[in-house]
Amino acid sequence: MIKIYTRKRINKKNKIIISSIVIIAIIAIFLSINSNRKITKIESILKDITMTTNKVITYPFTKQKKEVNQDENYLIQKELNESLKQEIKELKELLELNTTLTEYEVENATILSRNKSYWFNTLSIDKGKKDGLKKNMAVITSNGLIGKISKVYGNYSEVKLITSNDVNYKVSVSIKINNHDNYAILNGYDEDNNLLKVTGVSKTTEAKKGDVVVTSGLGELFPSGIYVGEVEKVTNDKYDLSKTVYIKTKQDFNNIHYVSILKGKE
């Protein structure tokens, strides 16, 4: 009997507390509607009680949200800082590159946009006809060749990347093997492994990992000697008639901000 009586008293007490909170909340809402008139001391006390109660109830959620927001802001800021560092590094390397290309007239440019659907095919830069750019000019970074000017407009141009899947886009390259030039055609990109493909290489060519690949200068599309990359692996075709050489570049094609265009020899 005592336990039942005690439980009833507790339940009754809880009901009284809940009812009191509800009444205070209703009074506070009513008073807030009539905000133009002067607030009495009782109203002020009621508002303080309501605000305190609201803070106590919502504090765990507010704190959690604040912590989440701070974490998100930290991650965003960290990513921006890393991106900025990378851009500064690129620009510095590009400026250093310009001092070594003394025989060429060089035009520096900034990437304007890239189409996500054709990410490894083309990109747009902020230089065009007014800057003296012409179709087929070589586009490079401090890491080597990345493509050529494919379309030129007044104030901007499009660059076709050497990672393009265009079967008609071929670049003549030279694989340096024991200080000898072994000519081949760069045509294709292994997106899964981030490797350029050099197809139709003679089966007698003894290319090995680490051999340097540069532009050959044949066909007069690109100047000779522009760094492309290094041999990563070599495979034979299924008929053992030719080889495919896979080239690893120094350039991260997912992360390009600045480029240089070789306009010609001075």
PDB file of C-alpha atoms in Angstrom:
ATOM      1  CA  MET A   1       0.000   0.000   0.000  1.00  0.00           C
ATOM      2  CA  ILE A   2       2.798   2.406   0.884  1.00  0.00           C
ATOM      3  CA  LYS A   3       4.561   1.724  -2.440  1.00  0.00           C
ATOM      4  CA  ILE A   4       1.381   2.279  -4.445  1.00  0.00           C
ATOM      5  CA  TYR A   5       0.651   5.478  -2.556  1.00  0.00           C
ATOM      6  CA  THR A   6       4.229   6.735  -3.085  1.00  0.00           C
ATOM      7  CA  ARG A   7       4.077   5.940  -6.823  1.00  0.00           C
ATOM      8  CA  LYS A   8       0.786   7.846  -7.131  1.00  0.00           C
ATOM      9  CA  ARG A   9       2.340  10.846  -5.372  1.00  0.00           C
ATOM     10  CA  ILE A  10       5.345  10.764  -7.747  1.00  0.00           C
ATOM     11  CA  ASN A  11       3.108  10.524 -10.834  1.00  0.00           C
ATOM     12  CA  LYS A  12       0.970  13.376  -9.522  1.00  0.00           C
ATOM     13  CA  LYS A  13       4.093  15.444  -8.865  1.00  0.00           C
ATOM     14  CA  ASN A  14       5.384  14.812 -12.415  1.00  0.00           C
ATOM     15  CA  LYS A  15       2.039  15.860 -13.869  1.00  0.00           C
ATOM     16  CA  ILE A  16       2.124  19.086 -11.867  1.00  0.00           C
ATOM     17  CA  ILE A  17       5.672  19.889 -13.114  1.00  0.00           C
ATOM     18  CA  ILE A  18       4.773  19.189 -16.754  1.00  0.00           C
ATOM     19  CA  SER A  19       1.563  21.212 -16.460  1.00  0.00           C
ATOM     20  CA  SER A  20       3.515  24.119 -14.953  1.00  0.00           C
ATOM     21  CA  ILE A  21       6.028  24.103 -17.812  1.00  0.00           C
ATOM     22  CA  VAL A  22       3.232  24.043 -20.401  1.00  0.00           C
ATOM     23  CA  ILE A  23       1.421  26.940 -18.684  1.00  0.00           C
ATOM     24  CA  ILE A  24       4.633  28.967 -18.496  1.00  0.00           C
ATOM     25  CA  ALA A  25       5.310  28.320 -22.191  1.00  0.00           C
ATOM     26  CA  ILE A  26       1.753  29.380 -23.157  1.00  0.00           C
ATOM     27  CA  ILE A  27       2.019  32.547 -21.071  1.00  0.00           C
ATOM     28  CA  ALA A  28       5.404  33.332 -22.632  1.00  0.00           C
ATOM     29  CA  ILE A  29       4.024  32.901 -26.150  1.00  0.00           C
ATOM     30  CA  PHE A  30       1.049  35.108 -25.339  1.00  0.00           C
ATOM     31  CA  LEU A  31       3.280  37.783 -23.883  1.00  0.00           C
ATOM     32  CA  SER A  32       5.682  37.672 -26.833  1.00  0.00           C
ATOM     33  CA  ILE A  33       2.789  38.379 -29.205  1.00  0.00           C
ATOM     34  CA  ASN A  34       2.062  41.643 -27.409  1.00  0.00           C
ATOM     35  CA  SER A  35       5.633  42.878 -27.729  1.00  0.00           C
ATOM     36  CA  ASN A  36       4.781  46.549 -28.170  1.00  0.00           C
ATOM     37  CA  ARG A  37       3.567  47.169 -24.596  1.00  0.00           C
ATOM     38  CA  LYS A  38       5.768  47.602 -21.547  1.00  0.00           C
ATOM     39  CA  ILE A  39       6.894  44.357 -19.891  1.00  0.00           C
ATOM     40  CA  THR A  40       6.121  43.951 -16.162  1.00  0.00           C
ATOM     41  CA  LYS A  41       8.502  42.383 -13.633  1.00  0.00           C
ATOM     42  CA  ILE A  42       6.395  39.221 -13.496  1.00  0.00           C
ATOM     43  CA  GLU A  43       6.476  38.915 -17.292  1.00  0.00           C
ATOM     44  CA  SER A  44      10.224  39.457 -17.274  1.00  0.00           C
ATOM     45  CA  ILE A  45      10.694  36.711 -14.673  1.00  0.00           C
ATOM     46  CA  LEU A  46       8.448  34.344 -16.658  1.00  0.00           C
ATOM     47  CA  LYS A  47      10.412  35.021 -19.835  1.00  0.00           C
ATOM     48  CA  ASP A  48      13.691  34.378 -18.029  1.00  0.00           C
ATOM     49  CA  ILE A  49      12.342  31.089 -16.669  1.00  0.00           C
ATOM     50  CA  THR A  50      11.124  30.094 -20.144  1.00  0.00           C
ATOM     51  CA  MET A  51      14.451  30.945 -21.794  1.00  0.00           C
ATOM     52  CA  THR A  52      16.395  29.074 -19.114  1.00  0.00           C
ATOM     53  CA  THR A  53      14.154  26.023 -19.488  1.00  0.00           C
ATOM     54  CA  ASN A  54      14.529  26.183 -23.285  1.00  0.00           C
ATOM     55  CA  LYS A  55      18.327  26.403 -23.021  1.00  0.00           C
ATOM     56  CA  VAL A  56      18.461  23.415 -20.670  1.00  0.00           C
ATOM     57  CA  ILE A  57      16.289  21.320 -22.999  1.00  0.00           C
ATOM     58  CA  THR A  58      18.005  22.302 -26.252  1.00  0.00           C
ATOM     59  CA  TYR A  59      21.607  22.567 -24.984  1.00  0.00           C
ATOM     60  CA  PRO A  60      22.668  18.983 -25.862  1.00  0.00           C
ATOM     61  CA  PHE A  61      21.358  19.413 -29.428  1.00  0.00           C
ATOM     62  CA  THR A  62      22.837  22.905 -29.833  1.00  0.00           C
ATOM     63  CA  LYS A  63      26.198  21.749 -28.548  1.00  0.00           C
ATOM     64  CA  GLN A  64      26.202  18.759 -30.905  1.00  0.00           C
ATOM     65  CA  LYS A  65      25.258  20.956 -33.892  1.00  0.00           C
ATOM     66  CA  LYS A  66      27.931  23.486 -32.982  1.00  0.00           C
ATOM     67  CA  GLU A  67      30.558  20.754 -32.781  1.00  0.00           C
ATOM     68  CA  VAL A  68      29.459  19.371 -36.161  1.00  0.00           C
ATOM     69  CA  ASN A  69      29.571  22.837 -37.727  1.00  0.00           C
ATOM     70  CA  GLN A  70      33.031  23.478 -36.294  1.00  0.00           C
ATOM     71  CA  ASP A  71      34.256  20.131 -37.637  1.00  0.00           C
ATOM     72  CA  GLU A  72      32.802  20.879 -41.072  1.00  0.00           C
ATOM     73  CA  ASN A  73      34.313  24.378 -41.121  1.00  0.00           C
ATOM     74  CA  TYR A  74      37.699  22.976 -40.090  1.00  0.00           C
ATOM     75  CA  LEU A  75      37.647  20.368 -42.854  1.00  0.00           C
ATOM     76  CA  ILE A  76      36.559  22.916 -45.474  1.00  0.00           C
ATOM     77  CA  GLN A  77      39.252  25.378 -44.390  1.00  0.00           C
ATOM     78  CA  LYS A  78      41.872  22.638 -44.351  1.00  0.00           C
ATOM     79  CA  GLU A  79      40.908  21.589 -47.886  1.00  0.00           C
ATOM     80  CA  LEU A  80      41.041  25.204 -49.099  1.00  0.00           C
ATOM     81  CA  ASN A  81      44.472  25.683 -47.537  1.00  0.00           C
ATOM     82  CA  GLU A  82      45.802  22.524 -49.168  1.00  0.00           C
ATOM     83  CA  SER A  83      44.354  23.578 -52.535  1.00  0.00           C
ATOM     84  CA  LEU A  84      45.905  27.037 -52.189  1.00  0.00           C
ATOM     85  CA  LYS A  85      49.302  25.546 -51.325  1.00  0.00           C
ATOM     86  CA  GLN A  86      49.092  23.327 -54.415  1.00  0.00           C
ATOM     87  CA  GLU A  87      48.216  26.280 -56.664  1.00  0.00           C
ATOM     88  CA  ILE A  88      51.077  28.374 -55.283  1.00  0.00           C
ATOM     89  CA  LYS A  89      53.459  25.448 -55.849  1.00  0.00           C
ATOM     90  CA  GLU A  90      52.205  25.043 -59.439  1.00  0.00           C
ATOM     91  CA  LEU A  91      52.568  28.740 -60.199  1.00  0.00           C
ATOM     92  CA  LYS A  92      56.080  28.858 -58.732  1.00  0.00           C
ATOM     93  CA  GLU A  93      57.160  25.840 -60.785  1.00  0.00           C
ATOM     94  CA  LEU A  94      55.623  27.391 -63.891  1.00  0.00           C
ATOM     95  CA  LEU A  95      57.541  30.626 -63.401  1.00  0.00           C
ATOM     96  CA  GLU A  96      60.739  28.636 -62.917  1.00  0.00           C
ATOM     97  CA  LEU A  97      59.945  26.721 -66.108  1.00  0.00           C
ATOM     98  CA  ASN A  98      59.645  29.982 -68.050  1.00  0.00           C
ATOM     99  CA  THR A  99      63.226  30.872 -67.215  1.00  0.00           C
ATOM    100  CA  THR A 100      64.460  27.590 -68.748  1.00  0.00           C
ATOM    101  CA  LEU A 101      62.453  27.914 -71.987  1.00  0.00           C
ATOM    102  CA  THR A 102      64.512  30.840 -73.208  1.00  0.00           C
ATOM    103  CA  GLU A 103      64.296  29.824 -76.871  1.00  0.00           C
ATOM    104  CA  TYR A 104      60.486  29.838 -76.870  1.00  0.00           C
ATOM    105  CA  GLU A 105      57.936  32.595 -76.602  1.00  0.00           C
ATOM    106  CA  VAL A 106      55.773  31.409 -73.704  1.00  0.00           C
ATOM    107  CA  GLU A 107      52.236  32.439 -72.747  1.00  0.00           C
ATOM    108  CA  ASN A 108      51.036  31.516 -69.263  1.00  0.00           C
ATOM    109  CA  ALA A 109      47.358  30.775 -68.736  1.00  0.00           C
ATOM    110  CA  THR A 110      44.901  29.798 -66.009  1.00  0.00           C
ATOM    111  CA  ILE A 111      42.381  26.992 -66.262  1.00  0.00           C
ATOM    112  CA  LEU A 112      38.855  28.365 -66.644  1.00  0.00           C
ATOM    113  CA  SER A 113      36.731  25.236 -66.660  1.00  0.00           C
ATOM    114  CA  ARG A 114      36.557  21.486 -67.230  1.00  0.00           C
ATOM    115  CA  ASN A 115      33.589  19.414 -68.281  1.00  0.00           C
ATOM    116  CA  LYS A 116      33.033  16.543 -65.838  1.00  0.00           C
ATOM    117  CA  SER A 117      31.749  14.350 -68.664  1.00  0.00           C
ATOM    118  CA  TYR A 118      34.973  14.921 -70.660  1.00  0.00           C
ATOM    119  CA  TRP A 119      37.355  15.442 -67.745  1.00  0.00           C
ATOM    120  CA  PHE A 120      40.343  13.741 -69.385  1.00  0.00           C
ATOM    121  CA  ASN A 121      39.589  15.068 -72.874  1.00  0.00           C
ATOM    122  CA  THR A 122      39.546  18.855 -72.794  1.00  0.00           C
ATOM    123  CA  LEU A 123      39.801  21.950 -70.626  1.00  0.00           C
ATOM    124  CA  SER A 124      39.433  25.710 -71.194  1.00  0.00           C
ATOM    125  CA  ILE A 125      42.060  28.381 -70.521  1.00  0.00           C
ATOM    126  CA  ASP A 126      41.801  32.173 -70.188  1.00  0.00           C
ATOM    127  CA  LYS A 127      43.971  33.082 -73.208  1.00  0.00           C
ATOM    128  CA  GLY A 128      42.982  33.247 -76.873  1.00  0.00           C
ATOM    129  CA  LYS A 129      43.510  35.011 -80.207  1.00  0.00           C
ATOM    130  CA  LYS A 130      44.166  38.368 -78.556  1.00  0.00           C
ATOM    131  CA  ASP A 131      47.135  36.747 -76.805  1.00  0.00           C
ATOM    132  CA  GLY A 132      48.539  35.317 -80.017  1.00  0.00           C
ATOM    133  CA  LEU A 133      47.445  31.716 -79.486  1.00  0.00           C
ATOM    134  CA  LYS A 134      46.904  29.459 -82.469  1.00  0.00           C
ATOM    135  CA  LYS A 135      45.568  25.979 -83.052  1.00  0.00           C
ATOM    136  CA  ASN A 136      47.956  23.047 -82.378  1.00  0.00           C
ATOM    137  CA  MET A 137      50.327  24.985 -80.104  1.00  0.00           C
ATOM    138  CA  ALA A 138      51.834  22.758 -77.392  1.00  0.00           C
ATOM    139  CA  VAL A 139      50.490  23.142 -73.862  1.00  0.00           C
ATOM    140  CA  ILE A 140      52.762  22.174 -70.980  1.00  0.00           C
ATOM    141  CA  THR A 141      53.209  22.409 -67.210  1.00  0.00           C
ATOM    142  CA  SER A 142      56.355  22.070 -65.123  1.00  0.00           C
ATOM    143  CA  ASN A 143      55.671  18.310 -65.278  1.00  0.00           C
ATOM    144  CA  GLY A 144      55.781  18.118 -69.072  1.00  0.00           C
ATOM    145  CA  LEU A 145      53.403  17.950 -72.021  1.00  0.00           C
ATOM    146  CA  ILE A 146      49.678  17.909 -71.233  1.00  0.00           C
ATOM    147  CA  GLY A 147      48.088  18.667 -74.620  1.00  0.00           C
ATOM    148  CA  LYS A 148      47.626  21.080 -77.492  1.00  0.00           C
ATOM    149  CA  ILE A 149      45.425  24.036 -78.367  1.00  0.00           C
ATOM    150  CA  SER A 150      42.441  22.565 -80.233  1.00  0.00           C
ATOM    151  CA  LYS A 151      40.135  25.608 -80.566  1.00  0.00           C
ATOM    152  CA  VAL A 152      40.897  29.317 -80.291  1.00  0.00           C
ATOM    153  CA  TYR A 153      38.458  32.137 -79.509  1.00  0.00           C
ATOM    154  CA  GLY A 154      38.969  35.804 -78.792  1.00  0.00           C
ATOM    155  CA  ASN A 155      39.529  35.635 -75.056  1.00  0.00           C
ATOM    156  CA  TYR A 156      39.861  31.922 -74.340  1.00  0.00           C
ATOM    157  CA  SER A 157      40.908  28.610 -75.877  1.00  0.00           C
ATOM    158  CA  GLU A 158      40.234  24.904 -75.558  1.00  0.00           C
ATOM    159  CA  VAL A 159      43.017  22.437 -74.866  1.00  0.00           C
ATOM    160  CA  LYS A 160      42.847  18.823 -75.962  1.00  0.00           C
ATOM    161  CA  LEU A 161      44.686  16.737 -73.391  1.00  0.00           C
ATOM    162  CA  ILE A 162      47.050  13.898 -74.224  1.00  0.00           C
ATOM    163  CA  THR A 163      44.764  11.751 -72.047  1.00  0.00           C
ATOM    164  CA  SER A 164      41.951  12.247 -74.580  1.00  0.00           C
ATOM    165  CA  ASN A 165      40.135   9.157 -75.874  1.00  0.00           C
ATOM    166  CA  ASP A 166      40.040  10.632 -79.395  1.00  0.00           C
ATOM    167  CA  VAL A 167      41.461   7.866 -81.608  1.00  0.00           C
ATOM    168  CA  ASN A 168      42.450  10.450 -84.227  1.00  0.00           C
ATOM    169  CA  TYR A 169      44.577  12.396 -81.763  1.00  0.00           C
ATOM    170  CA  LYS A 170      48.108  11.018 -82.019  1.00  0.00           C
ATOM    171  CA  VAL A 171      51.353  12.375 -80.628  1.00  0.00           C
ATOM    172  CA  SER A 172      54.701  11.307 -82.028  1.00  0.00           C
ATOM    173  CA  VAL A 173      57.072  10.438 -79.185  1.00  0.00           C
ATOM    174  CA  SER A 174      60.534   9.056 -78.710  1.00  0.00           C
ATOM    175  CA  ILE A 175      61.426   6.394 -76.128  1.00  0.00           C
ATOM    176  CA  LYS A 176      65.003   6.960 -75.013  1.00  0.00           C
ATOM    177  CA  ILE A 177      66.644   3.523 -74.797  1.00  0.00           C
ATOM    178  CA  ASN A 178      70.399   3.489 -74.156  1.00  0.00           C
ATOM    179  CA  ASN A 179      70.647   7.053 -75.495  1.00  0.00           C
ATOM    180  CA  HIS A 180      68.935   6.051 -78.739  1.00  0.00           C
ATOM    181  CA  ASP A 181      65.599   7.354 -80.051  1.00  0.00           C
ATOM    182  CA  ASN A 182      62.897   4.751 -80.607  1.00  0.00           C
ATOM    183  CA  TYR A 183      59.940   6.435 -82.285  1.00  0.00           C
ATOM    184  CA  ALA A 184      56.359   5.517 -81.470  1.00  0.00           C
ATOM    185  CA  ILE A 185      52.853   6.959 -81.307  1.00  0.00           C
ATOM    186  CA  LEU A 186      51.187   8.095 -78.097  1.00  0.00           C
ATOM    187  CA  ASN A 187      47.502   7.318 -78.430  1.00  0.00           C
ATOM    188  CA  GLY A 188      45.265   6.352 -75.524  1.00  0.00           C
ATOM    189  CA  TYR A 189      44.908   6.536 -71.780  1.00  0.00           C
ATOM    190  CA  ASP A 190      44.394   3.876 -69.142  1.00  0.00           C
ATOM    191  CA  GLU A 191      42.153   5.830 -66.767  1.00  0.00           C
ATOM    192  CA  ASP A 192      42.037   3.081 -64.150  1.00  0.00           C
ATOM    193  CA  ASN A 193      45.813   3.076 -63.703  1.00  0.00           C
ATOM    194  CA  ASN A 194      46.532   6.689 -64.763  1.00  0.00           C
ATOM    195  CA  LEU A 195      48.880   5.601 -67.527  1.00  0.00           C
ATOM    196  CA  LEU A 196      49.337   6.881 -71.087  1.00  0.00           C
ATOM    197  CA  LYS A 197      49.520   4.250 -73.817  1.00  0.00           C
ATOM    198  CA  VAL A 198      52.049   4.046 -76.629  1.00  0.00           C
ATOM    199  CA  THR A 199      50.765   1.518 -79.149  1.00  0.00           C
ATOM    200  CA  GLY A 200      52.258  -0.218 -82.163  1.00  0.00           C
ATOM    201  CA  VAL A 201      55.778  -0.378 -80.754  1.00  0.00           C
ATOM    202  CA  SER A 202      58.040  -2.802 -82.607  1.00  0.00           C
ATOM    203  CA  LYS A 203      58.440  -6.131 -80.840  1.00  0.00           C
ATOM    204  CA  THR A 204      62.213  -5.718 -81.126  1.00  0.00           C
ATOM    205  CA  THR A 205      62.116  -2.528 -79.044  1.00  0.00           C
ATOM    206  CA  GLU A 206      63.639  -3.302 -75.651  1.00  0.00           C
ATOM    207  CA  ALA A 207      61.833  -0.648 -73.646  1.00  0.00           C
ATOM    208  CA  LYS A 208      62.026  -1.104 -69.889  1.00  0.00           C
ATOM    209  CA  LYS A 209      60.663   0.579 -66.778  1.00  0.00           C
ATOM    210  CA  GLY A 210      62.252   3.964 -66.169  1.00  0.00           C
ATOM    211  CA  ASP A 211      63.067   4.785 -69.804  1.00  0.00           C
ATOM    212  CA  VAL A 212      62.291   8.439 -70.534  1.00  0.00           C
ATOM    213  CA  VAL A 213      59.679   9.391 -73.143  1.00  0.00           C
ATOM    214  CA  VAL A 214      59.733  12.801 -74.888  1.00  0.00           C
ATOM    215  CA  THR A 215      58.109  14.362 -77.952  1.00  0.00           C
ATOM    216  CA  SER A 216      59.932  13.424 -81.142  1.00  0.00           C
ATOM    217  CA  GLY A 217      59.300  16.603 -83.133  1.00  0.00           C
ATOM    218  CA  LEU A 218      58.160  14.534 -86.117  1.00  0.00           C
ATOM    219  CA  GLY A 219      55.104  15.830 -87.919  1.00  0.00           C
ATOM    220  CA  GLU A 220      55.878  19.331 -86.619  1.00  0.00           C
ATOM    221  CA  LEU A 221      52.906  19.191 -84.262  1.00  0.00           C
ATOM    222  CA  PHE A 222      55.023  19.569 -81.128  1.00  0.00           C
ATOM    223  CA  PRO A 223      58.590  20.747 -80.654  1.00  0.00           C
ATOM    224  CA  SER A 224      61.027  17.911 -79.946  1.00  0.00           C
ATOM    225  CA  GLY A 225      62.304  17.082 -76.494  1.00  0.00           C
ATOM    226  CA  ILE A 226      59.247  17.976 -74.381  1.00  0.00           C
ATOM    227  CA  TYR A 227      59.078  15.593 -71.432  1.00  0.00           C
ATOM    228  CA  VAL A 228      56.076  13.232 -71.466  1.00  0.00           C
ATOM    229  CA  GLY A 229      56.860  10.639 -68.806  1.00  0.00           C
ATOM    230  CA  GLU A 230      58.656   7.389 -68.056  1.00  0.00           C
ATOM    231  CA  VAL A 231      57.986   3.802 -69.053  1.00  0.00           C
ATOM    232  CA  GLU A 232      56.001   2.024 -66.344  1.00  0.00           C
ATOM    233  CA  LYS A 233      55.365  -1.353 -68.002  1.00  0.00           C
ATOM    234  CA  VAL A 234      55.482  -3.103 -71.375  1.00  0.00           C
ATOM    235  CA  THR A 235      53.073  -5.733 -72.722  1.00  0.00           C
ATOM    236  CA  ASN A 236      52.966  -7.814 -75.917  1.00  0.00           C
ATOM    237  CA  ASP A 237      49.858  -8.028 -78.061  1.00  0.00           C
ATOM    238  CA  LYS A 238      48.091 -11.379 -78.282  1.00  0.00           C
ATOM    239  CA  TYR A 239      49.762 -12.188 -81.630  1.00  0.00           C
ATOM    240  CA  ASP A 240      53.229 -11.137 -80.372  1.00  0.00           C
ATOM    241  CA  LEU A 241      53.600  -8.794 -83.331  1.00  0.00           C
ATOM    242  CA  SER A 242      53.991  -5.532 -81.437  1.00  0.00           C
ATOM    243  CA  LYS A 243      54.174  -4.059 -77.944  1.00  0.00           C
ATOM    244  CA  THR A 244      52.171  -1.575 -75.926  1.00  0.00           C
ATOM    245  CA  VAL A 245      54.217   0.665 -73.679  1.00  0.00           C
ATOM    246  CA  TYR A 246      52.505   2.281 -70.686  1.00  0.00           C
ATOM    247  CA  ILE A 247      53.814   5.674 -69.650  1.00  0.00           C
ATOM    248  CA  LYS A 248      53.605   7.183 -66.190  1.00  0.00           C
ATOM    249  CA  THR A 249      53.575  10.977 -66.147  1.00  0.00           C
ATOM    250  CA  LYS A 250      54.557  13.353 -63.360  1.00  0.00           C
ATOM    251  CA  GLN A 251      51.422  15.375 -63.983  1.00  0.00           C
ATOM    252  CA  ASP A 252      48.283  14.756 -61.949  1.00  0.00           C
ATOM    253  CA  PHE A 253      45.622  15.265 -64.629  1.00  0.00           C
ATOM    254  CA  ASN A 254      42.956  15.620 -61.962  1.00  0.00           C
ATOM    255  CA  ASN A 255      44.696  18.658 -60.562  1.00  0.00           C
ATOM    256  CA  ILE A 256      45.753  21.285 -63.125  1.00  0.00           C
ATOM    257  CA  HIS A 257      45.459  25.020 -62.400  1.00  0.00           C
ATOM    258  CA  TYR A 258      48.070  26.763 -64.550  1.00  0.00           C
ATOM    259  CA  VAL A 259      49.658  25.967 -67.916  1.00  0.00           C
ATOM    260  CA  SER A 260      52.149  27.406 -70.389  1.00  0.00           C
ATOM    261  CA  ILE A 261      51.646  27.575 -74.139  1.00  0.00           C
ATOM    262  CA  LEU A 262      54.667  27.358 -76.438  1.00  0.00           C
ATOM    263  CA  LYS A 263      53.934  29.973 -79.107  1.00  0.00           C
ATOM    264  CA  GLY A 264      57.099  29.346 -81.062  1.00  0.00           C
ATOM    265  CA  LYS A 265      60.816  30.071 -81.062  1.00  0.00           C
ATOM    266  CA  GLU A 266      61.858  33.671 -80.505  1.00  0.00           C
TER     267      GLU A 266
END
